[in-house]
Short mmCIF file of C-alpha atoms and ligand atoms in Angstrom, two decimals:
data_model
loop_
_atom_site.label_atom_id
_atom_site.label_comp_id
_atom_site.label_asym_id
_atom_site.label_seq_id
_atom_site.Cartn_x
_atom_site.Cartn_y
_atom_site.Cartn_z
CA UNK A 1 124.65 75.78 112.21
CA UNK A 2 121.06 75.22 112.36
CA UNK A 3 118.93 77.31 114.51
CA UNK A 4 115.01 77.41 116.06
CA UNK A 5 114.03 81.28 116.21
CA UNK A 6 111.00 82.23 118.06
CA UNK A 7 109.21 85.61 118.07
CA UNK A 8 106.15 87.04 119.94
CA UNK A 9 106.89 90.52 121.18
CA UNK A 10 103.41 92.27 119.80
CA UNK A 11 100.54 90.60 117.96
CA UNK A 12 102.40 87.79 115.37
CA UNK A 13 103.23 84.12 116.53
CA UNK A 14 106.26 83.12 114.52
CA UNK A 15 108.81 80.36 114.82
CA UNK A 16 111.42 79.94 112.22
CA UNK A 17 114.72 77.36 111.15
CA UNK A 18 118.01 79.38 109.68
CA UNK A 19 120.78 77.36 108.56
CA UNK A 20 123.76 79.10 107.25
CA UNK A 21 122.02 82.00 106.45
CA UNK A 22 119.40 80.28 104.72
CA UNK A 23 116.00 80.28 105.85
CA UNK A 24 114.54 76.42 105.80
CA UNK A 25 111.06 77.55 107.17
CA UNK A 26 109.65 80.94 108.50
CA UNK A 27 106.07 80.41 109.77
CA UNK A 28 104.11 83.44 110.97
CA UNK A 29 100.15 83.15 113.04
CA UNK A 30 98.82 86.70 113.18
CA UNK A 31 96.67 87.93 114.88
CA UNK A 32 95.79 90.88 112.92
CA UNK A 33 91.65 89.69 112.99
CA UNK A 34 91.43 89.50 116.35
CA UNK A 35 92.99 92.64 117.18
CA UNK A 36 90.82 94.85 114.70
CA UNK A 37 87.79 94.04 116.84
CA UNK A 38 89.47 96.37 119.50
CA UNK A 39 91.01 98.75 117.07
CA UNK A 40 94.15 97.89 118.35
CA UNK A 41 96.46 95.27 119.88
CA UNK A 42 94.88 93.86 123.53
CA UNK A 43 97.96 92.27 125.54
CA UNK A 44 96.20 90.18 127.44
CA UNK A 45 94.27 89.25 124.73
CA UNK A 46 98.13 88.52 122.50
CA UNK A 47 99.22 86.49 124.92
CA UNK A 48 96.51 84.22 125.16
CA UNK A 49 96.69 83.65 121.25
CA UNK A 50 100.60 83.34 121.23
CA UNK A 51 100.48 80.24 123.87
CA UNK A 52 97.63 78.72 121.49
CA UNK A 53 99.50 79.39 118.41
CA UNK A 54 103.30 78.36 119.94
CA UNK A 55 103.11 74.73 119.61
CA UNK A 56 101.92 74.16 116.14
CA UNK A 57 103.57 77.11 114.60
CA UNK A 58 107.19 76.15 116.16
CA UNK A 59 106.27 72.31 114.95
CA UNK A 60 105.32 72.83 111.31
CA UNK A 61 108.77 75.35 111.10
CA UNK A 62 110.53 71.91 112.37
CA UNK A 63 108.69 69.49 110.23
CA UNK A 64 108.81 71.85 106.43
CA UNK A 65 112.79 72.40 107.64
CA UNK A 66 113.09 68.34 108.36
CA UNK A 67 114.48 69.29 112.03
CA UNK A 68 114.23 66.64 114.71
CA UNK A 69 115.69 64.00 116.71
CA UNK A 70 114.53 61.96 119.64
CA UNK A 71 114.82 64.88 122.08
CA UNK A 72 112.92 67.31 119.56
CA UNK A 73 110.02 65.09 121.18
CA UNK A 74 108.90 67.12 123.68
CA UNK A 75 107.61 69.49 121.01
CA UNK A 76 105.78 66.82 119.07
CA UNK A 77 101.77 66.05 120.11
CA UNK A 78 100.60 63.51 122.05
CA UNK A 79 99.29 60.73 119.59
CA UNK A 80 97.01 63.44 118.41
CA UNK A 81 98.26 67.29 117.82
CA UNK A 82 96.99 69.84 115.72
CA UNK A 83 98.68 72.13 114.11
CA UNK A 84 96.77 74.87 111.96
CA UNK A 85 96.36 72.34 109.07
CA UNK A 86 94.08 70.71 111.51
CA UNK A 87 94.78 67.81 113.25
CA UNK A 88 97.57 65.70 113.27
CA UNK A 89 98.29 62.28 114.28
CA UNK A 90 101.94 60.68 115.88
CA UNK A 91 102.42 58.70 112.70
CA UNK A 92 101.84 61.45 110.49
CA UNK A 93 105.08 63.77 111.81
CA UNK A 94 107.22 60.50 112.19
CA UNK A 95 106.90 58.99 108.70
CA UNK A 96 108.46 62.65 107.67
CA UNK A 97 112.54 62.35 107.56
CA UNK A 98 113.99 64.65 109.83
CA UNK A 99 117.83 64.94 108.96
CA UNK A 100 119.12 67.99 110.70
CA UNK A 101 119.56 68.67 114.10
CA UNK A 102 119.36 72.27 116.35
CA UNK A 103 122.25 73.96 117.11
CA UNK A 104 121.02 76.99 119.55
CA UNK A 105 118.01 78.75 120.03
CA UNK A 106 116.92 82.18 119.28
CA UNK A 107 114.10 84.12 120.84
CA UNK A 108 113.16 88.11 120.79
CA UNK A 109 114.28 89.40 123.96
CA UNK A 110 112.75 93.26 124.04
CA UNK A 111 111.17 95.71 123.36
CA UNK A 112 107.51 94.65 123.29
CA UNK A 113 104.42 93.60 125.33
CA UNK A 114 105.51 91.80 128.44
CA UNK A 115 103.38 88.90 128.60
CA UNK A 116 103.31 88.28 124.87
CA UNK A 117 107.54 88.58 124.91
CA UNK A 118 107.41 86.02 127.92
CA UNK A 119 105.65 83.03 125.67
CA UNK A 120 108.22 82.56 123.09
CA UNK A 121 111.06 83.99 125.18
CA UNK A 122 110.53 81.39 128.24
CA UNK A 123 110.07 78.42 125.12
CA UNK A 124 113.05 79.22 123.67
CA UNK A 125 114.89 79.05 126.69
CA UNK A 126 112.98 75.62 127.89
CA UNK A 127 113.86 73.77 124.69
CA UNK A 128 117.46 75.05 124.89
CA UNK A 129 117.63 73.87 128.23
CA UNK A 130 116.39 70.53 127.79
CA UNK A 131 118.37 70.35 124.66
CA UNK A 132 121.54 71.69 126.30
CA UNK A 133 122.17 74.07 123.50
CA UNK A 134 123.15 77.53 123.51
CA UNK A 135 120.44 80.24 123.80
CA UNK A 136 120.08 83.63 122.10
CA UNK A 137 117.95 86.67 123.19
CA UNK A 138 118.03 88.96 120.44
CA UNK A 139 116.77 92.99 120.45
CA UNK A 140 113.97 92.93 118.06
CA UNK A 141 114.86 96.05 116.61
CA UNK A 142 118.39 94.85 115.77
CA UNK A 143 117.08 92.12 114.08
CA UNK A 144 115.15 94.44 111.39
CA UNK A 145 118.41 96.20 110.86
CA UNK A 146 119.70 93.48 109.55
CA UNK A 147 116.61 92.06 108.01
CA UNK A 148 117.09 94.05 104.51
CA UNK A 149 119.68 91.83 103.99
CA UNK A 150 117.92 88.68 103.45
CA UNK A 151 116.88 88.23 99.81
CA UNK A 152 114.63 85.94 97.76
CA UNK A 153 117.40 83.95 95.47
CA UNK A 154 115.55 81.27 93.53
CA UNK A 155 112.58 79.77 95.92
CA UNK A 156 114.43 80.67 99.10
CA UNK A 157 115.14 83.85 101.44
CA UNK A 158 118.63 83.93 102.47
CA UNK A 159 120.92 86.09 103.77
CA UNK A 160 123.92 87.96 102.03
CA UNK A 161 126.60 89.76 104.76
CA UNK A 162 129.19 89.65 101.94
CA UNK A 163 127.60 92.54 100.38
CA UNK A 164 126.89 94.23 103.72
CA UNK A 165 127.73 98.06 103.31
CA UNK A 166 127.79 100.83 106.06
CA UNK A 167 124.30 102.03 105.84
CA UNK A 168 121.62 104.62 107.67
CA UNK A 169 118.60 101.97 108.54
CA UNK A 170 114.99 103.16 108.77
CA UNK A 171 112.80 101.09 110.91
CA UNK A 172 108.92 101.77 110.73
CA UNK A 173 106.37 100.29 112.65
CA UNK A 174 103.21 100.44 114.29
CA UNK A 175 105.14 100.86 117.64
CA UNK A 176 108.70 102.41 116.25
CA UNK A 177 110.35 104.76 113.89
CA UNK A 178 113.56 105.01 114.43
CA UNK A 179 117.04 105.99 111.85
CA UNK A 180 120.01 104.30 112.68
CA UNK A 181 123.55 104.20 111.48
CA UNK A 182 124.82 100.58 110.90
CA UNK A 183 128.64 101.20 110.59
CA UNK A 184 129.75 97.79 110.33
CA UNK A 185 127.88 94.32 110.97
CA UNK A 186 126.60 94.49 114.90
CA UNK A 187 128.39 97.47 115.55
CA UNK A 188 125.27 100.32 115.28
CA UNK A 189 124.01 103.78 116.64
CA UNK A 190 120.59 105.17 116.83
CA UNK A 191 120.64 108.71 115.41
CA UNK A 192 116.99 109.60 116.22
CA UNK A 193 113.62 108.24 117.02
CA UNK A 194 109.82 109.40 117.26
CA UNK A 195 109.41 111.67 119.96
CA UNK A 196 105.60 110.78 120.01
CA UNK A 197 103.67 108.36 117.56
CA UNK A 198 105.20 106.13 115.32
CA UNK A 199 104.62 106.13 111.43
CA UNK A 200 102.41 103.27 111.61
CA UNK A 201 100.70 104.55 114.19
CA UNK A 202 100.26 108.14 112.38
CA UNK A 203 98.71 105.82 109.36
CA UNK A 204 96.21 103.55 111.80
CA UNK A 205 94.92 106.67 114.00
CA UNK A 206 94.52 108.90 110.56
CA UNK A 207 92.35 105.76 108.91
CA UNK A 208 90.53 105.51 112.18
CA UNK A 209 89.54 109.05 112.18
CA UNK A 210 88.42 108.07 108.55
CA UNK A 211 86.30 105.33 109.94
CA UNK A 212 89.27 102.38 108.40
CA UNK A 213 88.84 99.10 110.28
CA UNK A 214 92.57 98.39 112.30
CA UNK A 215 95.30 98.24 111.17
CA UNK A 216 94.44 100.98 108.67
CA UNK A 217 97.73 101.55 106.85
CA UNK A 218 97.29 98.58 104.11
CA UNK A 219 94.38 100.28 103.20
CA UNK A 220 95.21 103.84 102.90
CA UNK A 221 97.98 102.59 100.79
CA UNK A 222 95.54 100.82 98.54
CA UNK A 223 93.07 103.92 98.26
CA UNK A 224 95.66 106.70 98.09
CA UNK A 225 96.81 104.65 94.81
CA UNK A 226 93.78 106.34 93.12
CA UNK A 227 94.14 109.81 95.31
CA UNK A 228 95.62 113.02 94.76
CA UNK A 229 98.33 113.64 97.56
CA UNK A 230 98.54 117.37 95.93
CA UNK A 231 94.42 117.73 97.12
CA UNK A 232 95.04 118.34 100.77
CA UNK A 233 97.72 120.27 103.30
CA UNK A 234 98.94 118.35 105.88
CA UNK A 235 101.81 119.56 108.10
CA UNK A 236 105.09 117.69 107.67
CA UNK A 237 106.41 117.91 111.26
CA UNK A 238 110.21 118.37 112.05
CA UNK A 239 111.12 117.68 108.26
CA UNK A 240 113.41 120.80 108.58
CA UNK A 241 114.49 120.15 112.17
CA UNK A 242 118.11 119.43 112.25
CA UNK A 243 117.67 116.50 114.07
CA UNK A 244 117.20 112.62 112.82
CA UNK A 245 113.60 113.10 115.63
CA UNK A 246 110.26 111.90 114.59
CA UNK A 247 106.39 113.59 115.79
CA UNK A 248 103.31 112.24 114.11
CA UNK A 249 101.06 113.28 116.57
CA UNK A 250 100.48 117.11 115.33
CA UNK A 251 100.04 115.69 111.83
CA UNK A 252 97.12 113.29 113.04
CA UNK A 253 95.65 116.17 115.28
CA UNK A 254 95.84 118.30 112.34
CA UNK A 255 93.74 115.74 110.19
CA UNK A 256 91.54 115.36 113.68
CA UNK A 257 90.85 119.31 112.95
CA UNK A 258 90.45 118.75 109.43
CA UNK A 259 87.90 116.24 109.89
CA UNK A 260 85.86 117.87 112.17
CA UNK A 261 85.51 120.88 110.16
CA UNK A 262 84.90 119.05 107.11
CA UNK A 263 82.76 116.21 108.08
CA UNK A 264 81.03 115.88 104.54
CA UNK A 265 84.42 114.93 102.71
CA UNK A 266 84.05 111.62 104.48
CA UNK A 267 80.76 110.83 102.28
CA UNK A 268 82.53 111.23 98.40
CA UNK A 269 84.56 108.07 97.86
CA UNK A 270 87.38 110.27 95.87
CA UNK A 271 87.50 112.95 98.97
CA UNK A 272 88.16 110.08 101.14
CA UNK A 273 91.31 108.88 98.45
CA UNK A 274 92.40 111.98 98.41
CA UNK A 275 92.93 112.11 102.00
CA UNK A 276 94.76 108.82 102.19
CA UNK A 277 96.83 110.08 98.82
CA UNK A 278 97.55 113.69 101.30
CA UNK A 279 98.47 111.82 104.71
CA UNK A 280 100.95 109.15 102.97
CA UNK A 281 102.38 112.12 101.51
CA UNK A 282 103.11 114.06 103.94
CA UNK A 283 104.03 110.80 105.96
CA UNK A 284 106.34 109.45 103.15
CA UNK A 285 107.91 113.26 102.67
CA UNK A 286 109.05 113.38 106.43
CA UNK A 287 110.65 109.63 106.71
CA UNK A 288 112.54 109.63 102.83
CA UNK A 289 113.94 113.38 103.25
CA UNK A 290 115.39 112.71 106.82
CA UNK A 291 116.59 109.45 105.59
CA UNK A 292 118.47 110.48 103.10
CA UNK A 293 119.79 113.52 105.39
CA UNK A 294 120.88 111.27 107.39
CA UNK A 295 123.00 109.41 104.75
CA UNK A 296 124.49 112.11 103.37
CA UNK A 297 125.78 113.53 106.81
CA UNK A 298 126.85 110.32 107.90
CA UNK A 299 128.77 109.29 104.58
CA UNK A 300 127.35 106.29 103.74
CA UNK A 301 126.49 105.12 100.68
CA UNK A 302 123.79 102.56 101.17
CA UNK A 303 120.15 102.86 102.71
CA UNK A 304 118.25 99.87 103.86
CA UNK A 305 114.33 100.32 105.68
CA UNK A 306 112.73 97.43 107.15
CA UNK A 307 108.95 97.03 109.57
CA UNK A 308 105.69 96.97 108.66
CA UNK A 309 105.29 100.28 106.89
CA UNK A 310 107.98 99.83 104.29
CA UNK A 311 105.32 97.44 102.98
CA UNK A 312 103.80 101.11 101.98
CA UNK A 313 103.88 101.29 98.01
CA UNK A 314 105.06 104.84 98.09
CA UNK A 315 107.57 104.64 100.70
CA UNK A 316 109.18 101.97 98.61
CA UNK A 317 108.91 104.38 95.43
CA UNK A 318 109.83 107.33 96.92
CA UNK A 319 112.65 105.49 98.86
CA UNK A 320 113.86 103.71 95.19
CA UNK A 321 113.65 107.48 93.29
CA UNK A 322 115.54 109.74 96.38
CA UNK A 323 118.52 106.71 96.93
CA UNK A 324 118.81 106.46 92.46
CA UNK A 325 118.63 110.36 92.14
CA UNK A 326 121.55 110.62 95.21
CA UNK A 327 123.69 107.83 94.44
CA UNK A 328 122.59 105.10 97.23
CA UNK A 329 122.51 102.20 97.10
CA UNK A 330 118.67 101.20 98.29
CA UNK A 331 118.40 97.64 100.53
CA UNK A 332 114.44 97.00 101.18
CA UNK A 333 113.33 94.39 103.46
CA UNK A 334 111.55 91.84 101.37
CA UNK A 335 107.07 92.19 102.09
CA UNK A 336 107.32 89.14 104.05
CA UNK A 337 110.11 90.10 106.64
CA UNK A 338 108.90 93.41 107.06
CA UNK A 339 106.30 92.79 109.38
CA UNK A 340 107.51 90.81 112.34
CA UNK A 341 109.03 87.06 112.04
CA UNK A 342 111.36 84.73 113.51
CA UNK A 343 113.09 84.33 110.59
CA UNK A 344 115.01 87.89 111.15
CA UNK A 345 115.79 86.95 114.61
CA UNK A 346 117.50 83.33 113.89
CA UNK A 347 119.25 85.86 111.31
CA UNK A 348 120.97 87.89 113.67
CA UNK A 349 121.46 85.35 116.37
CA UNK A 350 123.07 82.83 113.86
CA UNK A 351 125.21 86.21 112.84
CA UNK A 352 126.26 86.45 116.39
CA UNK A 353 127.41 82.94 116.93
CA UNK A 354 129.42 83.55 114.18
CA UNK A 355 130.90 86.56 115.64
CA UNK A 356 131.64 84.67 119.01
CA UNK A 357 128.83 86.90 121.07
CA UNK A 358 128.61 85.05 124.24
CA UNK A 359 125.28 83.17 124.55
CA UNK A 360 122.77 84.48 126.54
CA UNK A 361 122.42 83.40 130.24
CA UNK A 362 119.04 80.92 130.31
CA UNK A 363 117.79 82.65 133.70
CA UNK A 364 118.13 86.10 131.83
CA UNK A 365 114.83 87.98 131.73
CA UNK A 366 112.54 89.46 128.80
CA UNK A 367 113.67 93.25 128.37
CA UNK A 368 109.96 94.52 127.43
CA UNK A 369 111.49 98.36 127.54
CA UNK A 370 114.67 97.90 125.87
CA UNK A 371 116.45 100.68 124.16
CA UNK A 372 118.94 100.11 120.84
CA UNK A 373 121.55 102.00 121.72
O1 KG4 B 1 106.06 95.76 111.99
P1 KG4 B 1 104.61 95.57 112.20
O2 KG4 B 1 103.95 94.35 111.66
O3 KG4 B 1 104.23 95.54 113.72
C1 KG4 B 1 104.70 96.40 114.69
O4 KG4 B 1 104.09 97.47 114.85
O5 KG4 B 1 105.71 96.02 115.34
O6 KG4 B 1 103.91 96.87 111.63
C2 KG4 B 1 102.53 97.06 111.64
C3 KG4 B 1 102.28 98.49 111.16
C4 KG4 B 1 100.82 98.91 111.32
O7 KG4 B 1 100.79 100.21 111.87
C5 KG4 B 1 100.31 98.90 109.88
O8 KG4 B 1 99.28 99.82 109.64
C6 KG4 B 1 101.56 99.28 109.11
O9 KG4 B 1 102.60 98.60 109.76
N1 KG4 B 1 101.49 98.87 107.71
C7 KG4 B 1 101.39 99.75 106.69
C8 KG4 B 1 101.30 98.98 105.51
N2 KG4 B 1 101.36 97.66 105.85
C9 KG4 B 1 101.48 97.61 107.20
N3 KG4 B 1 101.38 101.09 106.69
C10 KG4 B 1 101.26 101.70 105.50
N4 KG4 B 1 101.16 101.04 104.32
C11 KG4 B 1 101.18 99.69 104.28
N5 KG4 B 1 101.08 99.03 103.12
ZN1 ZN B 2 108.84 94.76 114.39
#
């Protein structure tokens, strides 16, 4: 089964071919640069780069996975294209062979901004339409559940179920932190969630305070390498609450506080590691002991974490030493699939096929406020 996955719920353009459970092509436009300018993610702003970006990203995923046929047309250029290569002509795409032809379409369904969600989510379901295939929504948030379970084997990232274990997820984002149960492939429960900000969020707003350009957790990560997370008290909120719950927000008014009484630190380079080494901790303590809780109450023996901020360095450490100390076994979502891609979402909707889910209806609408159960 071949499938076209799109994906443009928050600030990346991504299209994507899967093909039993291999991915052919995963290409990903961000819009990270733009963004920074406002210090965060403008929708308006999102959607207007996601219909730019659409077209050539979804075309060069079909042309480096050699997908087309005559009706793929309406997706090629008109004599001349462009594509972020530059331009391209006609001649160009057709002397490339295209052997393999679309099954279905995916597309991210919910949660997310509305009117970035509606660009890929309305494609998807015009090129299934014209190409009378089935069509896929998919919860974007199930799709990183599953994403720790696509590996790099040899040059390619593909996808191994066989090994799939009942497992307590951790998805962190800029917009999410949530632990979830996976009991058995698409069959999951949401044990708890961020009551306020999300762990991304916690990291941007801290590095902002600092004076870090957006988004501000890949570079606390890179100066808290050379910090002391021992120099500075932060609180660790609900890490004894009995509850699988998240709240960021006290710990980023507490550094607020922190700041304002201490404006100096902010001049010494170190002070200013330090800090990053002493929020990551106290960010990394809260997420790897309530993961692990959450294992060991649930009786599982495997934990996976996927999103954007299992990129951090020491997440992933601390993750690796608390699973190999406890007995779990530890599932991270590769760096490239843990900030957001298609290639997650043709994942899960080629998983579903499989499965016999019922296609989803092509006048369905996007779900921006969706909930995982
Ligand atoms: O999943 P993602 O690309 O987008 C959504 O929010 O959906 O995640 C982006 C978030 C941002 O908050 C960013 O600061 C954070 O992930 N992030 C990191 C790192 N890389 C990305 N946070 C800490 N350390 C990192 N290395
Ligand atoms: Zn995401």
């Amino acid at each position: 089964m071949t499938i076209l996955a799109l994906e443009s719920s928050c600030d990346e353009t991504s299209a994507a071919i899967v093909r039993g459970g291999r991915i052919l092509s995963s290409v990903v436009s961000s819009q990270i640069k733009l963004h920074a300018e406002y210090g965060g993610v403008v929708p308006e702003l999102a959607a207007r780069e996601h219909l730019k970006n659409l077209l050539p990203v979804t075309r060069t995923a079909l042309r480096l996975a050699k997908v087309g046929r005559a009706d793929l047309s309406i997706l090629r250029p008109n004599k001349i294209g462009t594509t972020e290569d530059g331009p391209v002509s006609q001649d160009a795409e057709q002397r490339v062979p295209a052997d393999l032809e679309l099954d279905a379409v995916a597309a991210t369904q919910g949660p997310g901004l509305p009117t970035a969600l509606l660009v890929g989510f309305k494609a998807a379901q015009a090129v299934a339409f014209a190409l009378r295939k089935p069509f896929v929504g998919i919860h974007h948030h199930e799709a990183h559940l599953y994403s720790p379970w696509i590996s790099r084997g040899g040059d390619a990232l593909v996808a191994d179920f066989t090994s799939f274990q009942p497992n307590v997820s951790l998805i962190v984002s800029g917009g999410h932190t949530l632990l979830v149960l996976v009991e058995s492939e698409l069959n999951h429960r949401v044990l708890g969630s961020t009551m306020d900000d999300a762990a991304g969020e916690c990291f941007d707003k801290t590095g902002k305070l600092m004076g870090l350009a957006y988004p501000a957790g890949p570079e606390i990560d890179r100066l808290a390498e050379q910090g002391n997370p021992g120099a500075f008290d932060f609180p660790r909120p609900l890490l004894h609450d009995a509850s699988d719950d998240f709240s960021f927000s006290g710990l980023k008014t507490s550094v607020r506080y922190f700041l304002r009484e201490n404006p100096k630190l902010l001049d010494d380079a170190q002070c200013v590691r330090d800090l990053c080494a002493s929020i990551q901790a106290a960010i990394v303590e809260v997420l790897v002991t309530k993961t692990i809780r959450a294992a060991k109450r649930n009786r599982v023996r495997c934990v996976t974490a996927s999103g954007g901020v299992t990129c951090n360095r020491a997440l992933r450490r601390e993750l690796e030493n608390a699973c190999k100390r406890e007995g779990f076994a530890l599932r991270l979502a590769e760096d490239e699939l843990c900030t957001d891609n298609a290639a997650m979402i043709g994942i899960l909707a080629e998983r579903k096929l499989l499965h016999k889910v019922p296609a989803t209806d092509l006048d369905s609408e996007i779900q921006p406020g969706w909930v995982l159960a």
